[in-house]
Short mmCIF file of C-alpha atoms and ligand atoms in Angstrom, two decimals:
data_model
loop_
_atom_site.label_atom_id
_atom_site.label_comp_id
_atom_site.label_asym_id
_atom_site.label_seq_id
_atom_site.Cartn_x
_atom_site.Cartn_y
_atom_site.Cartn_z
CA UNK A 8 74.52 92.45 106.74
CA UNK A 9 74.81 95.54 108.81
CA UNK A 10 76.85 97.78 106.52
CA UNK A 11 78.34 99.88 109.90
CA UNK A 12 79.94 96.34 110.93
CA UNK A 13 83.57 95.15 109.73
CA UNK A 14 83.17 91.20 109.12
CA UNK A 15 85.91 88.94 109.14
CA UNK A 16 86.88 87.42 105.41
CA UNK A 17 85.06 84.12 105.29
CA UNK A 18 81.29 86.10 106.60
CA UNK A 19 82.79 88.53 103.34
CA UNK A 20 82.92 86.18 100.70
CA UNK A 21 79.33 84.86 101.89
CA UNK A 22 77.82 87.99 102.43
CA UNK A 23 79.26 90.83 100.91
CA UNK A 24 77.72 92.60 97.80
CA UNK A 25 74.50 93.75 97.19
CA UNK A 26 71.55 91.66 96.96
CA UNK A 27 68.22 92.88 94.89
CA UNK A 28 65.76 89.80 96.31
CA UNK A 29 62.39 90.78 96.60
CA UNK A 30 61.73 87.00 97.11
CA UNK A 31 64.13 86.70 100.32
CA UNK A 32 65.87 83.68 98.49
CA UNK A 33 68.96 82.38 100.08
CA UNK A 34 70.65 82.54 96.68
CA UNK A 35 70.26 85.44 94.89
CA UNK A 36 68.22 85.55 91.58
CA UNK A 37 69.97 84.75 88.17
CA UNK A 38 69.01 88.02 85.92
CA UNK A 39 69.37 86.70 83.12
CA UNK A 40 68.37 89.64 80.88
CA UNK A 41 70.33 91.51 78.26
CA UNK A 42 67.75 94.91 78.51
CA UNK A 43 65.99 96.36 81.31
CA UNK A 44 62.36 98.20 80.80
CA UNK A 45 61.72 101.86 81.41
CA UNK A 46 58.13 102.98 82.53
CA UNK A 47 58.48 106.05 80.34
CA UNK A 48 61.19 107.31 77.57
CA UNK A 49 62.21 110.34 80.00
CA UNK A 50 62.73 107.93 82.61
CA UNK A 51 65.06 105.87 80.23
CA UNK A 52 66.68 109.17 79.25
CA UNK A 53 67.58 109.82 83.14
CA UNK A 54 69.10 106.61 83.41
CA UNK A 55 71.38 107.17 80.43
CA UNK A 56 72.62 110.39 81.24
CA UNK A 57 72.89 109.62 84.91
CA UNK A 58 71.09 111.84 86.86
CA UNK A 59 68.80 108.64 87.64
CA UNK A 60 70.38 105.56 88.76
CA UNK A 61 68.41 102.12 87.41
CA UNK A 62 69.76 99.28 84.83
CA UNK A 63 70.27 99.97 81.33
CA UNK A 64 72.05 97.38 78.75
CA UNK A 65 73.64 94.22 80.72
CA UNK A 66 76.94 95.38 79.26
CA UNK A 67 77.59 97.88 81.40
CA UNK A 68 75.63 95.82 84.49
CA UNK A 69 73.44 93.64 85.82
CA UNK A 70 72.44 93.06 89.30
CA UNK A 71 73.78 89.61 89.50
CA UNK A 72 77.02 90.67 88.53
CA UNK A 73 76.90 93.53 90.52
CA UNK A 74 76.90 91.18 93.72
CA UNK A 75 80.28 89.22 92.50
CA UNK A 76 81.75 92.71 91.57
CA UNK A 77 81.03 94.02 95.26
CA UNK A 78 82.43 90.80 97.02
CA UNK A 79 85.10 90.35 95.23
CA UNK A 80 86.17 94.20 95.51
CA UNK A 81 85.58 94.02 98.94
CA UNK A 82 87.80 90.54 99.58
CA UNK A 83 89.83 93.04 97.96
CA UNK A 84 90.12 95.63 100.52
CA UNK A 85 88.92 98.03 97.07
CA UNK A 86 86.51 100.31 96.38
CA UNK A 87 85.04 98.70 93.30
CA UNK A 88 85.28 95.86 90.99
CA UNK A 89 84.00 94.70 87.38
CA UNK A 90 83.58 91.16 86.38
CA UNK A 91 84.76 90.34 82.99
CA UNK A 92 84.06 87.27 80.66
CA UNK A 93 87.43 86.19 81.06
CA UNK A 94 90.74 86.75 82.65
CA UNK A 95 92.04 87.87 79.44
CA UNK A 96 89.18 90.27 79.20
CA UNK A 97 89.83 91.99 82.49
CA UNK A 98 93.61 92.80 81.70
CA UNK A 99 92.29 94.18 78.02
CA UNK A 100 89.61 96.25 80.17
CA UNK A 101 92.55 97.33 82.52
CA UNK A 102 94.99 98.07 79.74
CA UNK A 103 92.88 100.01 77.50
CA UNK A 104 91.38 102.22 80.25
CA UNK A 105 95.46 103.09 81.27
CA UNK A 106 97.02 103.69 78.14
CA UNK A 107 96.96 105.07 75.07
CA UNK A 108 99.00 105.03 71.66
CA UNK A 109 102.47 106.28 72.12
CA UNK A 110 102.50 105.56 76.09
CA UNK A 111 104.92 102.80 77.79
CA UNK A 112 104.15 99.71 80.05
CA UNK A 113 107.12 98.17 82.31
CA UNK A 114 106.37 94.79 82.59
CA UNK A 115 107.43 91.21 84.13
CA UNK A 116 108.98 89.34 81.66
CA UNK A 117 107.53 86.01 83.27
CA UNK A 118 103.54 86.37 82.26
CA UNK A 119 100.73 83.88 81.34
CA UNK A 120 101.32 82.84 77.77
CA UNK A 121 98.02 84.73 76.33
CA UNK A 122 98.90 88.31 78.77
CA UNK A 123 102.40 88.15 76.99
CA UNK A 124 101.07 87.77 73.57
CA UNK A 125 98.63 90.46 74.27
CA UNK A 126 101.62 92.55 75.90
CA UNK A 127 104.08 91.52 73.44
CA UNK A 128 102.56 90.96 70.13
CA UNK A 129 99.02 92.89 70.01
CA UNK A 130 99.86 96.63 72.43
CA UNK A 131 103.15 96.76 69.72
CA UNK A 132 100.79 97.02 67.19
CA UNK A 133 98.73 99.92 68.74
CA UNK A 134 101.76 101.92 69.09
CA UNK A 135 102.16 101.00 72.77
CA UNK A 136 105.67 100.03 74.01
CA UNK A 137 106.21 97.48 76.04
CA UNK A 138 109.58 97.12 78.05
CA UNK A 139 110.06 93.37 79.51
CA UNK A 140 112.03 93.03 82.77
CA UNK A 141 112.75 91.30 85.82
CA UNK A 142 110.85 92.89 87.96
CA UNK A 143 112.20 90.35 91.47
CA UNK A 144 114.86 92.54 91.19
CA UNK A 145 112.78 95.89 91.12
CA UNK A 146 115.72 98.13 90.37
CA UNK A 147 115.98 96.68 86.87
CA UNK A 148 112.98 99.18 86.47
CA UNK A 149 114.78 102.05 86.65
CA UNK A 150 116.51 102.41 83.28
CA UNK A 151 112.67 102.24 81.54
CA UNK A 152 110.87 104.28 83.99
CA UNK A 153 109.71 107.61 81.75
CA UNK A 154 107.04 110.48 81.74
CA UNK A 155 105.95 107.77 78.70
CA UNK A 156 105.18 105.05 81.75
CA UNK A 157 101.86 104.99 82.69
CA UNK A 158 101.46 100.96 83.54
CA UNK A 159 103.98 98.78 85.85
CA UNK A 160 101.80 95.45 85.50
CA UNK A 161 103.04 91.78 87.04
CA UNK A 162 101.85 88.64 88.49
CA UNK A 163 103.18 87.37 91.69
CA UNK A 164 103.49 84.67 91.74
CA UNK A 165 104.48 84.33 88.56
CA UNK A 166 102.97 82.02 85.60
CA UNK A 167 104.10 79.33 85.67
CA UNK A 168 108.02 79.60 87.47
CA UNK A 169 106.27 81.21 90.48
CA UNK A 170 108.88 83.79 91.03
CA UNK A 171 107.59 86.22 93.59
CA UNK A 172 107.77 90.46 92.53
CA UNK A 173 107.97 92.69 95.87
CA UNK A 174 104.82 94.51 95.43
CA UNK A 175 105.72 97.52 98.26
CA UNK A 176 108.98 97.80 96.94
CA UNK A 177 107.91 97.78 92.77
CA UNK A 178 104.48 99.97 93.79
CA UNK A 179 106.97 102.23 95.63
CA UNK A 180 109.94 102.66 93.27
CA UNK A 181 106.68 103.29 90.67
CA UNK A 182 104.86 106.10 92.64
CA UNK A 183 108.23 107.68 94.23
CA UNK A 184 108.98 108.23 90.17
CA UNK A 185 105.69 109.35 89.46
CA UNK A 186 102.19 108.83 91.72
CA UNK A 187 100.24 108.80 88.65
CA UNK A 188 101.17 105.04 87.07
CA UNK A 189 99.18 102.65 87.40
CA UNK A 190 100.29 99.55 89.42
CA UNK A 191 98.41 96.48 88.17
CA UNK A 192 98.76 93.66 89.99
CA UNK A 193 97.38 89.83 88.43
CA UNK A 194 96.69 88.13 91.81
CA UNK A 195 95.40 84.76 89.76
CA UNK A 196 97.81 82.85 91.48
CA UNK A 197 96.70 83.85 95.15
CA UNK A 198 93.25 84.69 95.28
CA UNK A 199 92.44 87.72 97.76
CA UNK A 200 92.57 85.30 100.45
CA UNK A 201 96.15 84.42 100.49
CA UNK A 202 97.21 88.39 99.05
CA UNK A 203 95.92 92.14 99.30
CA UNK A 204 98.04 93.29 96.78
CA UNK A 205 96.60 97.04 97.52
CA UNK A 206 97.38 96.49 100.60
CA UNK A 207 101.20 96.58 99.81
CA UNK A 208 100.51 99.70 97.46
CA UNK A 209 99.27 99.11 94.33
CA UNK A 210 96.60 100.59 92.51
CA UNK A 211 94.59 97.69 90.54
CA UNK A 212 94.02 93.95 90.75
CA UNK A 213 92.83 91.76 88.29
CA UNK A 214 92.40 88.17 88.12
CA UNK A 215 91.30 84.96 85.64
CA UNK A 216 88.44 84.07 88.10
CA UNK A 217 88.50 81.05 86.11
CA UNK A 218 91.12 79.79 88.71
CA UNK A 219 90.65 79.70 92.83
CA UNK A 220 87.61 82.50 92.83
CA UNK A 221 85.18 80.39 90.71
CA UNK A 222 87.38 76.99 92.22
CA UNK A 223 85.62 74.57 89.94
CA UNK A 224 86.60 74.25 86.80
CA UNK A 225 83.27 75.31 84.95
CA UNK A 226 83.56 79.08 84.44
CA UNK A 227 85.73 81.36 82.65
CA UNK A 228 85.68 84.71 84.07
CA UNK A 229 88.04 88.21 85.52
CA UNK A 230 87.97 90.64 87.55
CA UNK A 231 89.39 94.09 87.99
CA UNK A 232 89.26 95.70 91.12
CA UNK A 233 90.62 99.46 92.03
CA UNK A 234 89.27 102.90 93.01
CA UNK A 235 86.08 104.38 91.90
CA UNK A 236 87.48 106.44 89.33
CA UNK A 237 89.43 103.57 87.83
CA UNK A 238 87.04 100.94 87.76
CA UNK A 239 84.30 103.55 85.85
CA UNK A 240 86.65 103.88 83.67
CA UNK A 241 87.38 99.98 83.07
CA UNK A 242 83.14 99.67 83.02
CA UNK A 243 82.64 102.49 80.58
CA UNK A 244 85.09 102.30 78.21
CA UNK A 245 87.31 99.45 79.08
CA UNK A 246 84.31 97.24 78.68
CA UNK A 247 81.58 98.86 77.33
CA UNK A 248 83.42 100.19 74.61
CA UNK A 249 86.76 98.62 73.62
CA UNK A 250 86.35 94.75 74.62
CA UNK A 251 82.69 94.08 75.42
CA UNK A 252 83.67 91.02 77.65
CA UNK A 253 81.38 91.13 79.90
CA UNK A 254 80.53 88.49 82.23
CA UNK A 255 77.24 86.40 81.85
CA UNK A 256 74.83 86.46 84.83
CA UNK A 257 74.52 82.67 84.75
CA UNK A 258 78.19 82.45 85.48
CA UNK A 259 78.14 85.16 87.85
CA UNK A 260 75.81 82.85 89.94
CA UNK A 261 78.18 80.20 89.50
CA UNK A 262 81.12 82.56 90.67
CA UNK A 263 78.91 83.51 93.92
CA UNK A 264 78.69 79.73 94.81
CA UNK A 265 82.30 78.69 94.42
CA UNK A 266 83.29 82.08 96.34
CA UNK A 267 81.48 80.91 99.74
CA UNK A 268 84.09 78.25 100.32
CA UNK A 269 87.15 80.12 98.94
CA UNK A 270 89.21 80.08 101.97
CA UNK A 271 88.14 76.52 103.05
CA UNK A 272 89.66 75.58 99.45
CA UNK A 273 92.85 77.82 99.41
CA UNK A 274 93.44 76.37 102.82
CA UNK A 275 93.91 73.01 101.46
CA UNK A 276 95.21 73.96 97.82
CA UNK A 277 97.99 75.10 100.36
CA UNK A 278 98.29 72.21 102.83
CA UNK A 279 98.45 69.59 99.76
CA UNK A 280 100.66 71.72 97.82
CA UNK A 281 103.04 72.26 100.32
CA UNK A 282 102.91 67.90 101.14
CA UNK A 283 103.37 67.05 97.94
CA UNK A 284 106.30 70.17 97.43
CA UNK A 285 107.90 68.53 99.92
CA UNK A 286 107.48 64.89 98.34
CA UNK A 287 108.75 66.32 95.20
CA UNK A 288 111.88 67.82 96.78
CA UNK A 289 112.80 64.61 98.58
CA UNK A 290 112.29 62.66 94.86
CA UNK A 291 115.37 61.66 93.51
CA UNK A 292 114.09 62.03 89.91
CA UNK A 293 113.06 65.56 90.42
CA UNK A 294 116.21 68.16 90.19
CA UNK A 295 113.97 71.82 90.93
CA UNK A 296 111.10 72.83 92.93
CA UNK A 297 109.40 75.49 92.35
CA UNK A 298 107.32 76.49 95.69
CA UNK A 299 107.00 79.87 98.02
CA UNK A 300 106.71 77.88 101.20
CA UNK A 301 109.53 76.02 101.07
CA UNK A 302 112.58 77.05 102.85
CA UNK A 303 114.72 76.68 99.34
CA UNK A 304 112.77 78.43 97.38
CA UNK A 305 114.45 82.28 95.92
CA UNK A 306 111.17 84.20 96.67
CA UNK A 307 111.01 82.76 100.25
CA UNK A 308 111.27 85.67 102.17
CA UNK A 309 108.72 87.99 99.81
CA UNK A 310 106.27 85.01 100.17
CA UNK A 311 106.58 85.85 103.94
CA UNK A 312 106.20 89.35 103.67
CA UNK A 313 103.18 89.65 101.41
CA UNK A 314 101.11 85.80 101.16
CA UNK A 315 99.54 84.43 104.40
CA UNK A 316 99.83 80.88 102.86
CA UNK A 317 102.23 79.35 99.92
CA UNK A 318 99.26 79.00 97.94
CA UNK A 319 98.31 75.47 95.67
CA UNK A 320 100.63 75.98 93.04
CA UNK A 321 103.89 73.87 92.43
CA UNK A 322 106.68 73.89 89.54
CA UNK A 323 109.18 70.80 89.08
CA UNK A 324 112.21 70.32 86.51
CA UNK A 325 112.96 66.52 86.41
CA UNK A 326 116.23 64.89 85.70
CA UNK A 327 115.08 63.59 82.75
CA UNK A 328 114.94 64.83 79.00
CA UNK A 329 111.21 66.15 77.70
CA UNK A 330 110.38 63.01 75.89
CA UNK A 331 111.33 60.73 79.54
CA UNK A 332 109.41 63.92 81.25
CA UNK A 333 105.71 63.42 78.71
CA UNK A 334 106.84 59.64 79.12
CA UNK A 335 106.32 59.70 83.02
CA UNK A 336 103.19 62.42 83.19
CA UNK A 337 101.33 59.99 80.90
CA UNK A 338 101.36 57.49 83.49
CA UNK A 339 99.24 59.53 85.41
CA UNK A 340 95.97 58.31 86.36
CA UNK A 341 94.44 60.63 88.80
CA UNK A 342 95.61 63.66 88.04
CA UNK A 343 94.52 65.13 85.17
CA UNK A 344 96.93 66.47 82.14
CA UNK A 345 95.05 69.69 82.00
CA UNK A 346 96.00 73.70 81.13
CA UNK A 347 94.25 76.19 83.86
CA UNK A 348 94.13 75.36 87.88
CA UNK A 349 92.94 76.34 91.06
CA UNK A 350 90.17 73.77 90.47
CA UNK A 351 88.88 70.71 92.66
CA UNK A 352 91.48 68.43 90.74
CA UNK A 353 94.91 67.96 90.35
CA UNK A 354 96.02 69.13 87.29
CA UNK A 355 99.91 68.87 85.47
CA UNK A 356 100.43 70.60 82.25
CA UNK A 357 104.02 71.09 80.52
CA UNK A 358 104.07 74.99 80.16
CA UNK A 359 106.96 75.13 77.33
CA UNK A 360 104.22 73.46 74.82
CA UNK A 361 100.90 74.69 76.34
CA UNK A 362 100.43 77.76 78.23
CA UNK A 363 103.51 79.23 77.41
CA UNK A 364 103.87 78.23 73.78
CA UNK A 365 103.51 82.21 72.41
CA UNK A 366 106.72 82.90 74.00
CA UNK A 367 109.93 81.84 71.38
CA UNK A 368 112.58 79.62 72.87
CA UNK A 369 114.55 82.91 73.75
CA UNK A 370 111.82 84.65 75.45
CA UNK A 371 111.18 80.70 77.36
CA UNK A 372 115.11 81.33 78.50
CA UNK A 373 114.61 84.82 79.69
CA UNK A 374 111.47 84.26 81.61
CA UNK A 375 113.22 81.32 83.14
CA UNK A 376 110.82 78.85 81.72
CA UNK A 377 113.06 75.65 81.07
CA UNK A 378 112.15 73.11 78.37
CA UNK A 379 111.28 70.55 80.88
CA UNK A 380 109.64 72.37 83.50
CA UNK A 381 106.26 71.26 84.65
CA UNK A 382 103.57 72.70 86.78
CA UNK A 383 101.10 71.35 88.96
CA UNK A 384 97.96 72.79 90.66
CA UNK A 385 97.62 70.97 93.75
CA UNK A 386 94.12 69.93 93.80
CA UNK A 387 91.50 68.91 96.90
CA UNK A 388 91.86 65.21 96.70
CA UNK A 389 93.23 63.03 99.23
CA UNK A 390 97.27 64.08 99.97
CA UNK A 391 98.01 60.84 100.36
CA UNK A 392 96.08 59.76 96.95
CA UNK A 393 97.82 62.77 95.02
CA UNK A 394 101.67 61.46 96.46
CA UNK A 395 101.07 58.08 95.68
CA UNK A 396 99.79 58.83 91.83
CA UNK A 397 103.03 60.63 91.48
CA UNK A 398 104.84 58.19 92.53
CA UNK A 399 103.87 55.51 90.62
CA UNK A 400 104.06 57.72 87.67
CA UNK A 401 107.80 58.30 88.01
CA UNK A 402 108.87 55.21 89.64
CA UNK A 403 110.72 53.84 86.07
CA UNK A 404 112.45 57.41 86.41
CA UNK A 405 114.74 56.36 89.20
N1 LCS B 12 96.33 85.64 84.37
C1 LCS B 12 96.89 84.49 84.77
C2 LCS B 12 97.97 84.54 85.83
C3 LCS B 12 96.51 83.29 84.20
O1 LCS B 12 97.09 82.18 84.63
C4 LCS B 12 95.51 83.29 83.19
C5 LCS B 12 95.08 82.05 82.53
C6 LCS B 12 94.96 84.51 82.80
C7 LCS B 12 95.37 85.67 83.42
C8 LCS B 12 93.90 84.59 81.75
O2 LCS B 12 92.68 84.19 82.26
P1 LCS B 12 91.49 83.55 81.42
O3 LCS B 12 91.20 84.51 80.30
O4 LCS B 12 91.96 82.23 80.90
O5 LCS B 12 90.38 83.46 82.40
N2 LCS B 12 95.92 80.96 82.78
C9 LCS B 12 95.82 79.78 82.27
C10 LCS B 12 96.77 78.76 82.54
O6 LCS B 12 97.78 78.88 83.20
N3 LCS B 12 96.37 77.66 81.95
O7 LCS B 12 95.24 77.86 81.21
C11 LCS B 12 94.82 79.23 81.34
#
């Protein structure tokens, strides 16, 4: 790559990030090391205080990482990135290099199950506040908003009711307060190739690369992508330090391979999901969809503004009670009854009982999460295959 030239996205996430490939190999080499070697013990002493650049320890880096780190910072539009050994890991790297005890964090009160329980039940207990809100409406921000705030952190969309949060308008209202928080943004739900959301003004990305980065189903991983400054910080401490979640090199490879087809995939995630949206909207047994692109849908016009496509994921409330609801998923038998998504398959999971089962039936009602509601990730298959399994599987609902 000629580092002068500006490449379109798809040349990005084939080529972008450093490769160290003696051997000229198409694919870049799996270092799968924990230690690197010094040739003398001042030499190792430079590279430990700095003043000589080289690998150390594989928890602070690795070169194989390094290339996923690069691309996916640069898919981005940021300066840097750090993969993480999880999603989960990523937004502990994130948080801990942003606050500390006796500091405040506004937050969406619709969050993956796990980032609330982190949010919620584990930052209380390091003397970090946490103030819940509904952040679609950014003005209900204002009342919280402190010299204490040093995080606004969201999803959009969000997990799993896909409500949309204007990211120019919260980043905004944030910086106009104060230009020091941190806007963190968890773009899981969009990849970079459907969002930018530093594009629209905030300061820091992170993602379960789990979902539509790796795209098949075998890795768990995260990112967190930012300024210089921000992500040393997150690779220092964040990681280094507090969670040691780092990535391992073999699944870094893995993460490099699903990337080079990421915006064939989120093209069709989008093209199915928006199909079978559709399907589900027309359904007689279905009473809610859930689903930026269509024209019904609350977050319509912020989907507009900041996603160039609706993305694979779809939420539905049927008619009928949960039992009826389990009843007709059961009867599915090509999509897969399945927690996570962005992967090859279909999968349908009932959030209420399994991602979101941290949050009490109180905090369900304020996120908007009803008992019933269920949430597909529109997979790769066949449309037509993916209609027809639903229908079968509710035809005794009508
Ligand atoms: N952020 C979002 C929006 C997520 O959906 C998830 C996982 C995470 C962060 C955490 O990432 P992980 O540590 O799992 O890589 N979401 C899941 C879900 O909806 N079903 O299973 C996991």
């Amino acid at each position: 790559m000629n580092k002068e030239k500006k490449y379109g996205f798809a040349t990005m996430q084939i080529h972008a990030g450093n490769q160290d490939n003696s051997a000229r190999a198409l694919c870049g080499p799996i270092y799968q090391t924990s230690t690197f070697t010094f040739d003398t013990v001042q030499q190792g002493g430079a590279c430990f205080a700095g003043s000589e650049s080289g690998f150390v320890y594989s928890r602070q880096s690795n070169p194989t990482l390094n290339v996923v780190e690069e691309r996916v910072a640069a898919l981005e539009h940021a300066e840097a990135g750090i993969a993480t050994a999880s999603g989960i890991g990523a937004i502990a790297a994130a948080i801990y290099s942003s606050v500390i005890s006796g500091d405040e964090i506004i937050a969406d009160e619709t969050l993956y199950g796990c980032t609330y329980a982190m949010f919620n039940h584990g930052l209380s207990k390091l003397g970090v506040k946490v103030h819940f809100v509904d952040l679609s409406h950014p003005e209900n921000m204002k009342k919280y908003l402190s010299e204490k705030t040093k995080v606004v952190y969201f999803e959009t969309p969000c997990n799993p009711t896909l409500k949309l949060v204007d990211i120019e308008a919260v980043a905004s209202m944030a910086h106009e307060y104060n230009p020091e928080i941190r806007v963190i943004v968890d773009n899981t739900f969009c990849s970079p190739y459907i969002q930018k959301p530093l594009d629209h003004g905030a300061d820091a990305v992170v993602h379960s690369a789990t979902k539509y980065i790796n795209g098949h189903g075998d890795v768990i991983a995260g990112f967190v992508v930012g300024s210089n400054e921000f992500i040393d910080r997150c690779r220092n401490f964040g990681v280094v330090d507090m969670t040691g979640a780092v990535l391992s090199p073999f699944n870094a490879f893995l993460i490099a391979r699903g990337l080079k087809t990421l915006d064939l995939r989120m093209e069709r995630h989008s093209s199915n999901a928006l199909k079978l949206a559709q399907f589900f909207e027309a359904h007689p047994a279905v009473e809610k969809v859930y689903y930026p692109g269509l024209e019904s849908f609350e977050g319509y016009d912020i989907a507009k503004k900041q996603m160039s496509l609706p993305g694979g994921m779809i939420s539905i409330e049927l008619k009928a009670d949960k039992e009826t609801t389990a009843a007709a998923l059961n009867k599915l038998e090509l999509c897969k009854i399945a927690v996570s998504l962005g992967d090859a398959e279909t999968l349908v999971e009932h959030a209420a009982t399994m991602t979101h089962f941290t949050y009490s039936a109180e905090e369900l009602k304020n996120a908007g999460i009803s008992e019933g509601l269920v949430r597909v990730s529109a997979g790769l298959e066949n449309i037509e295959d993916i209609i027809a399994d639903f229908e079968q599987a509710f035809a005794d609902l009508i």
